XYZ file of C-alpha atoms in Angstrom:
570
model
C 31.546 -36.312 -5.435
C 27.902 -36.854 -4.440
C 25.534 -38.082 -7.141
C 21.983 -36.820 -7.578
C 19.112 -37.066 -10.024
C 18.309 -34.076 -12.229
C 14.709 -34.250 -13.465
C 13.966 -32.834 -16.932
C 10.481 -32.030 -18.214
C 11.194 -29.834 -21.261
C 13.599 -29.934 -24.178
C 16.319 -31.502 -21.998
C 14.395 -34.773 -22.063
C 16.215 -35.111 -25.382
C 19.522 -36.639 -24.221
C 21.574 -35.172 -27.057
C 20.523 -31.666 -26.054
C 21.000 -32.344 -22.343
C 24.602 -33.500 -22.866
C 25.506 -29.998 -24.133
C 25.059 -28.702 -20.569
C 27.524 -31.164 -18.995
C 31.322 -30.933 -18.908
C 33.077 -33.847 -20.664
C 29.683 -35.262 -21.612
C 31.003 -36.976 -24.732
C 33.142 -39.293 -22.590
C 30.437 -40.181 -20.075
C 27.652 -42.680 -20.084
C 24.525 -41.128 -18.666
C 22.109 -43.214 -16.693
C 18.486 -42.115 -16.919
C 15.084 -43.119 -15.596
C 11.508 -42.048 -16.375
C 9.505 -40.805 -13.389
C 6.113 -39.260 -12.619
C 6.148 -36.163 -10.392
C 3.134 -34.501 -8.668
C 3.806 -31.112 -10.258
C 2.084 -29.739 -13.342
C 3.972 -28.895 -16.529
C 3.029 -25.609 -18.209
C 4.428 -23.179 -20.795
C 5.151 -19.499 -20.122
C 7.567 -16.658 -20.812
C 9.441 -16.133 -24.048
C 12.674 -17.746 -25.200
C 15.099 -16.066 -27.592
C 16.352 -19.496 -28.639
C 12.964 -21.004 -29.449
C 10.841 -17.929 -30.185
C 7.964 -18.952 -27.940
C 6.991 -20.043 -24.449
C 9.098 -22.665 -22.660
C 8.251 -25.400 -20.164
C 8.205 -25.082 -16.373
C 7.087 -27.250 -13.474
C 4.636 -25.915 -10.924
C 5.983 -25.113 -7.457
C 2.605 -26.057 -5.996
C 2.303 -29.806 -5.493
C -0.853 -31.608 -6.584
C -1.125 -35.317 -5.739
C -3.618 -35.804 -8.573
C -1.054 -34.655 -11.159
C 1.353 -37.170 -12.716
C 3.763 -35.400 -15.061
C 6.046 -37.710 -16.996
C 9.666 -36.569 -16.768
C 13.135 -37.905 -17.533
C 15.696 -38.030 -14.694
C 19.466 -38.197 -15.275
C 21.967 -39.346 -12.647
C 24.614 -36.612 -12.473
C 27.072 -35.122 -9.970
C 26.748 -31.914 -7.923
C 29.215 -30.082 -10.149
C 27.031 -30.956 -13.149
C 24.046 -29.236 -11.565
C 26.130 -26.119 -10.972
C 27.113 -26.183 -14.648
C 23.442 -26.459 -15.679
C 22.459 -23.497 -13.493
C 25.378 -21.450 -14.832
C 24.290 -22.010 -18.440
C 20.575 -21.513 -17.765
C 20.936 -18.304 -15.734
C 24.587 -17.254 -15.642
C 24.952 -17.833 -11.890
C 28.406 -18.818 -10.622
C 27.334 -19.544 -7.037
C 28.139 -22.825 -5.305
C 24.890 -24.754 -4.840
C 26.051 -27.070 -2.065
C 24.285 -25.077 0.689
C 20.955 -25.087 -1.112
C 21.202 -28.775 -2.017
C 21.831 -29.996 1.516
C 19.373 -27.671 3.301
C 16.340 -28.324 1.078
C 13.784 -30.883 2.173
C 11.606 -32.887 -0.245
C 8.900 -30.708 -1.868
C 10.716 -27.512 -0.826
C 12.296 -24.978 -3.132
C 14.546 -21.972 -2.865
C 15.239 -18.971 -5.069
C 18.569 -18.914 -6.917
C 20.712 -15.826 -7.498
C 20.975 -14.911 -11.156
C 22.602 -11.890 -12.799
C 20.158 -9.034 -13.568
C 18.645 -8.979 -17.026
C 17.465 -5.808 -18.725
C 15.559 -7.593 -21.491
C 13.616 -9.981 -19.222
C 14.770 -13.105 -21.105
C 17.435 -14.367 -18.690
C 16.826 -15.523 -15.146
C 13.555 -17.338 -15.729
C 14.775 -20.617 -14.204
C 15.410 -19.069 -10.800
C 13.958 -21.753 -8.464
C 15.623 -24.970 -7.326
C 12.961 -27.539 -6.392
C 13.697 -30.754 -4.528
C 11.552 -33.648 -5.716
C 10.902 -37.042 -4.100
C 14.053 -39.153 -4.137
C 14.832 -41.785 -6.756
C 16.563 -45.015 -5.725
C 17.526 -43.498 -2.360
C 19.276 -40.536 -4.017
C 18.084 -36.912 -3.914
C 16.314 -35.500 -6.979
C 16.158 -31.844 -8.082
C 14.918 -29.729 -10.946
C 14.997 -26.099 -12.033
C 11.808 -24.140 -12.622
C 10.564 -20.583 -12.088
C 9.225 -18.515 -9.201
C 8.612 -15.468 -11.411
C 5.357 -14.061 -12.726
C 5.335 -14.944 -16.430
C 2.789 -14.687 -19.209
C 1.343 -18.075 -20.148
C 1.742 -18.925 -23.801
C 2.053 -21.569 -26.485
C 5.496 -23.084 -27.217
C 7.128 -22.797 -30.599
C 6.446 -25.803 -32.878
C 10.089 -26.901 -32.871
C 10.317 -26.798 -29.086
C 7.086 -28.707 -28.628
C 8.160 -31.298 -31.210
C 11.358 -31.960 -29.234
C 9.348 -32.646 -26.059
C 6.758 -34.764 -27.838
C 9.473 -36.761 -29.554
C 11.179 -37.632 -26.259
C 7.870 -38.637 -24.646
C 6.750 -40.606 -27.692
C 9.983 -42.590 -27.674
C 9.262 -43.534 -24.078
C 5.632 -44.328 -24.856
C 4.018 -41.364 -23.022
C 2.816 -38.785 -25.548
C 2.209 -35.232 -24.373
C -1.449 -34.381 -23.896
C -2.564 -31.980 -26.658
C -4.163 -29.637 -24.056
C -1.308 -29.685 -21.555
C 0.130 -26.252 -20.949
C -1.217 -24.592 -24.112
C -3.035 -21.669 -22.447
C -2.354 -18.389 -24.224
C -3.795 -15.852 -21.792
C -3.160 -14.914 -18.194
C -0.214 -15.442 -15.901
C 1.277 -18.403 -14.060
C 0.120 -17.264 -10.591
C -1.508 -20.570 -9.666
C 1.704 -22.443 -10.477
C 4.038 -20.359 -8.274
C 1.942 -19.665 -5.153
C 3.503 -22.209 -2.781
C 5.689 -21.180 0.171
C 8.860 -19.249 -0.614
C 11.936 -20.165 1.440
C 15.368 -18.710 0.727
C 18.327 -20.491 2.291
C 21.946 -19.463 2.445
C 25.061 -20.060 4.522
C 26.043 -17.042 6.626
C 29.454 -15.376 6.401
C 30.617 -12.201 8.127
C 30.949 -10.564 4.676
C 27.145 -10.581 4.415
C 26.751 -8.189 7.364
C 25.602 -4.759 6.172
C 26.328 -1.695 8.308
C 24.355 0.585 5.997
C 21.679 2.302 8.165
C 18.110 1.661 7.107
C 15.900 2.594 10.081
C 14.097 -0.738 9.765
C 15.266 -4.350 9.890
C 15.915 -5.588 6.375
C 17.655 -8.257 4.345
C 18.769 -7.089 0.930
C 18.706 -9.687 -1.830
C 19.962 -9.562 -5.406
C 17.235 -8.420 -7.782
C 17.304 -11.850 -9.397
C 15.625 -13.310 -6.303
C 12.525 -11.153 -6.878
C 9.458 -12.869 -8.361
C 9.097 -10.026 -10.896
C 11.489 -7.628 -12.592
C 9.790 -4.684 -10.853
C 9.309 -5.594 -7.209
C 9.861 -3.395 -4.155
C 9.760 -5.236 -0.817
C 8.078 -8.041 1.096
C 7.681 -9.150 4.726
C 9.468 -12.265 5.993
C 11.020 -13.973 9.008
C 14.769 -14.458 9.295
C 15.625 -17.705 11.046
C 19.056 -18.874 12.158
C 19.941 -22.033 14.063
C 19.276 -20.251 17.392
C 16.677 -17.470 16.881
C 13.970 -16.040 14.651
C 13.038 -12.401 13.948
C 10.619 -10.557 11.610
C 12.209 -8.579 8.819
C 11.716 -6.888 5.467
C 13.216 -8.159 2.237
C 14.299 -5.566 -0.314
C 15.985 -6.100 -3.669
C 18.961 -4.382 -5.295
C 21.141 -4.818 -8.373
C 24.400 -3.529 -6.895
C 25.096 -5.997 -4.075
C 26.506 -8.960 -5.985
C 24.854 -12.366 -5.752
C 24.771 -12.915 -1.981
C 22.211 -11.641 0.576
C 23.118 -8.750 2.897
C 21.728 -8.630 6.448
C 21.480 -5.447 8.523
C 23.866 -5.469 11.465
C 21.117 -5.027 14.068
C 19.074 -7.850 12.542
C 22.108 -10.121 12.348
C 22.753 -9.570 16.060
C 19.096 -10.277 16.879
C 19.274 -13.786 15.412
C 22.762 -14.578 16.671
C 24.736 -14.029 13.456
C 27.728 -12.601 15.294
C 31.423 -12.685 14.375
C 32.652 -16.241 14.546
C 29.353 -17.779 13.398
C 30.426 -18.175 9.764
C 28.900 -21.244 8.159
C 25.588 -20.984 10.027
C 22.589 -22.003 7.930
C 20.091 -19.149 7.574
C 16.550 -19.315 6.257
C 14.214 -16.573 5.030
C 10.638 -17.720 5.514
C 8.302 -15.727 3.258
C 4.542 -15.946 2.984
C 4.538 -15.905 -0.786
C 2.899 -12.876 -2.421
C 0.373 -13.579 -5.174
C -0.119 -11.438 -8.310
C -3.632 -10.065 -8.877
C -4.887 -8.315 -11.986
C -5.390 -4.649 -11.170
C -8.681 -3.006 -12.119
C -9.783 0.576 -11.573
C -12.486 1.410 -9.051
C -16.046 1.867 -10.342
C -17.780 5.215 -9.871
C -20.738 3.813 -7.926
C -18.510 2.013 -5.403
C -15.278 3.973 -5.082
C -12.984 2.375 -2.481
C -11.127 4.358 0.150
C -7.614 5.423 -0.724
C -6.027 2.486 1.138
C -8.810 -0.031 0.509
C -8.440 -3.012 -1.816
C -11.652 -4.490 -3.207
C -11.571 -8.212 -4.017
C -14.028 -10.949 -4.936
C -15.796 -12.278 -1.789
C -13.941 -15.603 -1.952
C -10.561 -13.912 -2.442
C -11.319 -11.435 0.359
C -12.113 -14.239 2.811
C -8.823 -15.927 1.959
C -6.744 -12.740 2.162
C -8.055 -11.527 5.540
C -8.583 -7.991 6.835
C -5.172 -6.502 5.965
C -2.732 -7.287 3.151
C 0.545 -5.897 1.954
C 0.125 -4.509 -1.568
C 3.436 -4.523 -3.433
C 3.915 -2.155 -6.340
C 7.144 -1.722 -8.332
C 8.170 1.152 -6.011
C 6.635 0.665 -2.536
C 4.923 -1.905 -0.314
C 1.934 -0.677 1.691
C -0.841 -2.104 3.915
C -4.335 -2.023 2.399
C -7.606 -3.018 4.035
C -9.474 -5.762 2.145
C -13.194 -5.413 1.356
C -15.179 -8.081 -0.477
C -17.255 -6.902 -3.460
C -19.344 -9.021 -5.806
C -18.511 -6.830 -8.821
C -14.801 -7.767 -8.635
C -13.842 -10.846 -10.711
C -11.971 -13.669 -9.004
C -8.222 -13.194 -9.306
C -8.563 -9.420 -9.690
C -8.591 -6.445 -7.313
C -9.965 -2.925 -7.602
C -7.928 0.047 -6.404
C -9.305 3.590 -6.566
C -7.510 6.544 -8.115
C -6.201 7.823 -4.764
C -4.855 4.373 -3.913
C -3.069 4.135 -7.246
C -1.394 7.506 -6.624
C -0.262 6.380 -3.183
C 1.222 3.196 -4.674
C 2.804 5.011 -7.623
C 0.748 3.058 -10.174
C -0.298 4.443 -13.518
C -3.711 4.302 -15.111
C -4.517 0.777 -16.273
C -5.781 1.651 -19.774
C -7.315 -1.777 -20.214
C -4.194 -3.653 -19.117
C -1.935 -2.226 -21.838
C 0.820 -1.087 -19.463
C 3.465 -3.039 -17.556
C 2.089 -2.575 -14.046
C -1.437 -3.844 -14.697
C -0.827 -6.363 -11.885
C -0.035 -5.881 -8.227
C 1.394 -8.417 -5.815
C -0.537 -9.074 -2.620
C 0.909 -10.678 0.524
C -1.347 -11.743 3.399
C -0.536 -10.257 6.809
C -1.297 -12.291 9.908
C -3.335 -10.578 12.643
C -1.765 -10.268 16.103
C -3.713 -11.752 19.010
C -4.224 -8.374 20.651
C -5.689 -6.682 17.551
C -9.282 -7.876 18.087
C -9.295 -6.653 21.712
C -8.432 -3.088 20.743
C -11.177 -2.635 18.201
C -14.206 -2.331 20.595
C -12.413 0.362 22.621
C -11.604 2.324 19.498
C -15.148 1.866 18.153
C -16.615 3.376 21.345
C -14.353 6.417 21.090
C -15.212 6.923 17.446
C -18.936 6.732 18.218
C -18.484 9.316 20.958
C -16.454 12.044 19.259
C -15.442 10.543 15.895
C -11.973 9.731 14.591
C -11.887 9.825 10.783
C -8.787 8.333 9.180
C -6.705 9.563 6.274
C -4.182 7.442 4.355
C -1.039 9.217 3.163
C 2.170 8.265 1.373
C 4.876 8.359 4.029
C 8.409 9.545 3.410
C 11.407 10.266 5.625
C 11.021 12.923 8.328
C 12.266 16.489 8.040
C 15.808 17.015 9.300
C 15.534 17.840 13.005
C 12.352 15.797 13.582
C 14.034 12.427 13.974
C 14.504 12.709 17.740
C 10.753 12.993 18.334
C 7.541 11.290 17.224
C 6.546 13.895 14.664
C 4.451 13.724 11.505
C 4.201 16.713 9.169
C 1.182 16.987 6.864
C -0.648 19.415 4.613
C -3.363 21.665 6.056
C -6.060 19.664 4.227
C -5.160 16.585 6.293
C -5.483 18.600 9.523
C -8.964 19.785 8.483
C -10.115 16.249 7.715
C -8.739 14.831 10.957
C -10.255 17.625 13.052
C -6.955 18.589 14.691
C -4.655 21.577 14.774
C -0.892 21.733 14.472
C 0.650 20.386 17.667
C -2.194 17.990 18.535
C -1.712 14.316 19.278
C -2.631 11.760 16.631
C -2.382 8.001 16.151
C -0.233 6.675 13.299
C -1.102 3.164 12.144
C 0.456 0.748 9.676
C -1.846 -2.212 9.247
C -2.303 -3.597 12.763
C 0.543 -1.562 14.275
C -0.144 1.802 15.943
C 1.810 4.505 17.758
C 1.049 7.970 19.146
C 2.663 11.051 17.577
C 2.484 14.834 17.307
C 1.182 16.287 14.059
C 2.690 19.481 12.639
C 1.724 21.591 9.653
C 3.842 21.773 6.551
C 4.843 25.389 6.020
C 6.349 27.253 3.115
C 9.660 27.460 4.985
C 9.869 23.661 5.345
C 8.460 22.604 1.972
C 11.597 23.575 0.033
C 13.790 21.566 2.375
C 11.355 18.672 2.051
C 11.532 18.769 -1.734
C 15.332 18.630 -1.635
C 15.213 15.657 0.700
C 12.702 13.833 -1.504
C 14.866 14.481 -4.549
C 17.924 13.280 -2.572
C 19.733 16.536 -3.429
C 21.096 17.295 0.057
C 23.977 14.824 -0.228
C 23.297 13.473 3.274
C 20.902 10.630 2.586
C 22.227 7.473 4.200
C 19.114 5.395 4.704
C 17.880 2.727 2.354
C 15.184 3.929 -0.034
C 12.691 1.481 -1.499
C 10.960 3.979 -3.773
C 12.777 5.770 -6.560
C 13.117 9.544 -6.695
C 10.726 10.007 -9.630
C 7.749 8.277 -8.018
C 8.366 9.948 -4.648
C 8.251 13.385 -6.242
C 5.211 12.432 -8.306
C 2.975 12.065 -5.231
C 1.045 15.324 -4.608
C 2.113 17.174 -1.455
C -1.363 16.940 0.086
C -1.045 13.118 -0.035
C 2.308 13.015 1.757
C 3.151 12.495 5.411
C 6.670 13.215 6.629
C 7.249 10.566 9.294
C 10.216 10.812 11.666
C 12.572 7.890 12.134
C 11.390 7.455 15.746
C 7.945 6.473 14.467
C 9.247 4.357 11.608
C 11.578 2.473 13.941
C 8.764 1.705 16.410
C 6.445 0.560 13.616
C 9.321 -1.227 11.829
C 8.425 0.218 8.437
C 10.507 1.609 5.582
C 10.455 5.359 4.816
C 8.439 4.837 1.630
C 5.085 3.216 2.374
C 1.490 4.225 3.286
C 0.345 5.095 6.813
C -3.047 5.925 8.311
C -3.549 8.926 10.584
C -6.410 9.601 13.005
C -6.785 11.923 15.952
C -6.172 10.619 19.457
C -9.488 10.169 21.292
C -8.014 10.604 24.838
C -6.152 13.746 23.762
C -9.287 15.161 22.115
C -11.370 14.617 25.251
C -8.710 16.095 27.529
C -8.299 19.072 25.236
C -12.016 19.829 25.555
C -12.288 18.832 29.216
C -13.033 22.353 30.404
C -15.720 22.802 27.766
C -17.370 19.629 29.069
C -16.822 20.259 32.785
C -18.248 23.765 33.080
C -21.775 23.089 31.772
C -22.008 19.809 33.689
C -20.886 21.494 36.909
C -23.360 24.311 36.352
C -26.285 21.929 36.118
C -25.158 20.069 39.215
C -25.040 23.324 41.202
C -28.440 24.371 39.837
C -29.919 21.011 40.772
C -28.621 21.308 44.321
C -30.065 24.828 44.629
C -33.497 23.751 43.405
C -34.488 21.081 45.843
C -37.872 20.548 44.224
C -36.350 19.469 40.922
C -35.982 15.652 40.821
C -32.364 14.518 40.608
C -32.988 12.495 37.492
C -34.137 15.587 35.592
C -30.930 17.359 36.528
C -28.901 14.348 35.474
C -30.753 14.083 32.168
C -30.245 17.744 31.376
C -26.550 17.437 32.246
C -26.213 14.549 29.808
C -27.979 16.544 27.089
C -25.607 19.486 27.560
C -22.556 17.218 27.528
C -23.744 15.495 24.355
C -24.400 18.874 22.724
C -20.861 19.927 23.629
C -19.445 16.673 22.267
C -21.383 17.194 19.041
C -19.397 20.361 18.427
C -16.117 18.446 18.447
C -17.413 15.282 16.806
C -15.961 14.441 13.410
C -17.532 12.119 10.868
C -15.591 9.949 8.469
C -16.475 11.160 5.006
C -16.020 7.802 3.356
C -19.662 7.168 2.609
C -20.287 5.740 -0.825
C -23.104 6.674 -3.097
C -25.264 3.790 -4.249
C -26.758 5.678 -7.148
C -25.967 4.922 -10.723
C -25.221 1.248 -10.300
C -25.597 0.769 -14.027
C -22.640 3.045 -14.722
C -19.325 1.430 -15.589
C -17.347 4.629 -15.189
C -13.926 3.954 -13.691
C -12.272 6.029 -11.027
């Protein structure tokens, strides 16, 4: 059996307490060693045993930090026993142990907990080796409230350190407010060994890996973007979380084939590479600077770090939001307007007195081609206008799935400047696709409501959002998006999409209205030989511009700058 070092930084630095975790510990002599690790110790969460916050190590390395810890030389089976008692997991840890590199960590499966007390130590972190043997510790990757430890718990830690001659600093880890975001914002890699049993044939309409809910960084967490990497290939994917799939990941069949996880490849090491989402405190928009419905306002420094687009993750859906820097937003916070909160299924903040007063934000990398498309689109918008509207997307109406169809309320058609049957552009962050827009009618709305409530008995696709929040979104804020569009954009049914009218289609639709007056002036100019050609050309341009003005649409997202002294929230 392979030996390893288990590094303790909390109450388990007391050897008597640590022995309780080990099988046959009373007949074994434990070898220990004191070490300094470049990870900060802090206190967060709540323990039923101690009645206060407990200790964790940061996942983010800091070479200027030297945290004194106690390492015990144990065997692999001992580490499995520790994990089982800390979190209730019965999984074999051998895959995680041998695939982790120094300073890397991976999430651990833990049984779901309804009270939020269990499953806090859900991250296995590999530390620098000790005496040529690997060293590991358990800490957390979850968002937890910082707090002060109970006196008895703190006394146990101080006693162990004092006996070694390294007393705990009186200011270390005693913050009482805020969350542990800065301690858990390093990269998030999930590793597992593939078996054919982890192949999921359940249709989803988008590539996804389903993980046990215990892998999620928060109890309420919908989905996140990632890359699935096998030994031979790599592919982008979504990660969703569920309570009813056991303790092993499930990979969609199509995604498994894409990365070479075919029958006969059991035992292949698989890695989920995730750009770790960061929790931000959610604030309401202010009345004198109301953001657009899918706009996230952040402090200028945070906005520069996040980039143009981010994935905002609420407890029920994950949606792309455009980032705008604003000086009135505190660092570490974001402002989301009322419309944006309805799209995300968030409730009113009420001064942070509700559970979802934070949202998770994941940065989204920009494709190389994105910057080249923007000048072309900007020219078209300046010519005839292409206002955008953000809507909560859901599954398409039965019968629409074979085509690129989006069904919306009449108010969305009026804002876009289109009629039922026109061509539009559907965008999700940087991704875009053309589609046909149709009007919701009374005859289709009842069928739509049954589908949203999952009352037809035919739903087979994976739903990220729950029924209650889907039905809570007003009908004028919904877009029914067919599976053809969702598959091309690689998005789940429940998210937020942007719609705008197609500039080429708009110009072609009004081609005759533009051609007739221009042709008339050309004929008149040819008939009147004394009229200079440039006058005829100028008049033709004027008529064409006047005709374009009749079809031009303006984006009504202008913001009033009056009343800057008001603190009214929206």
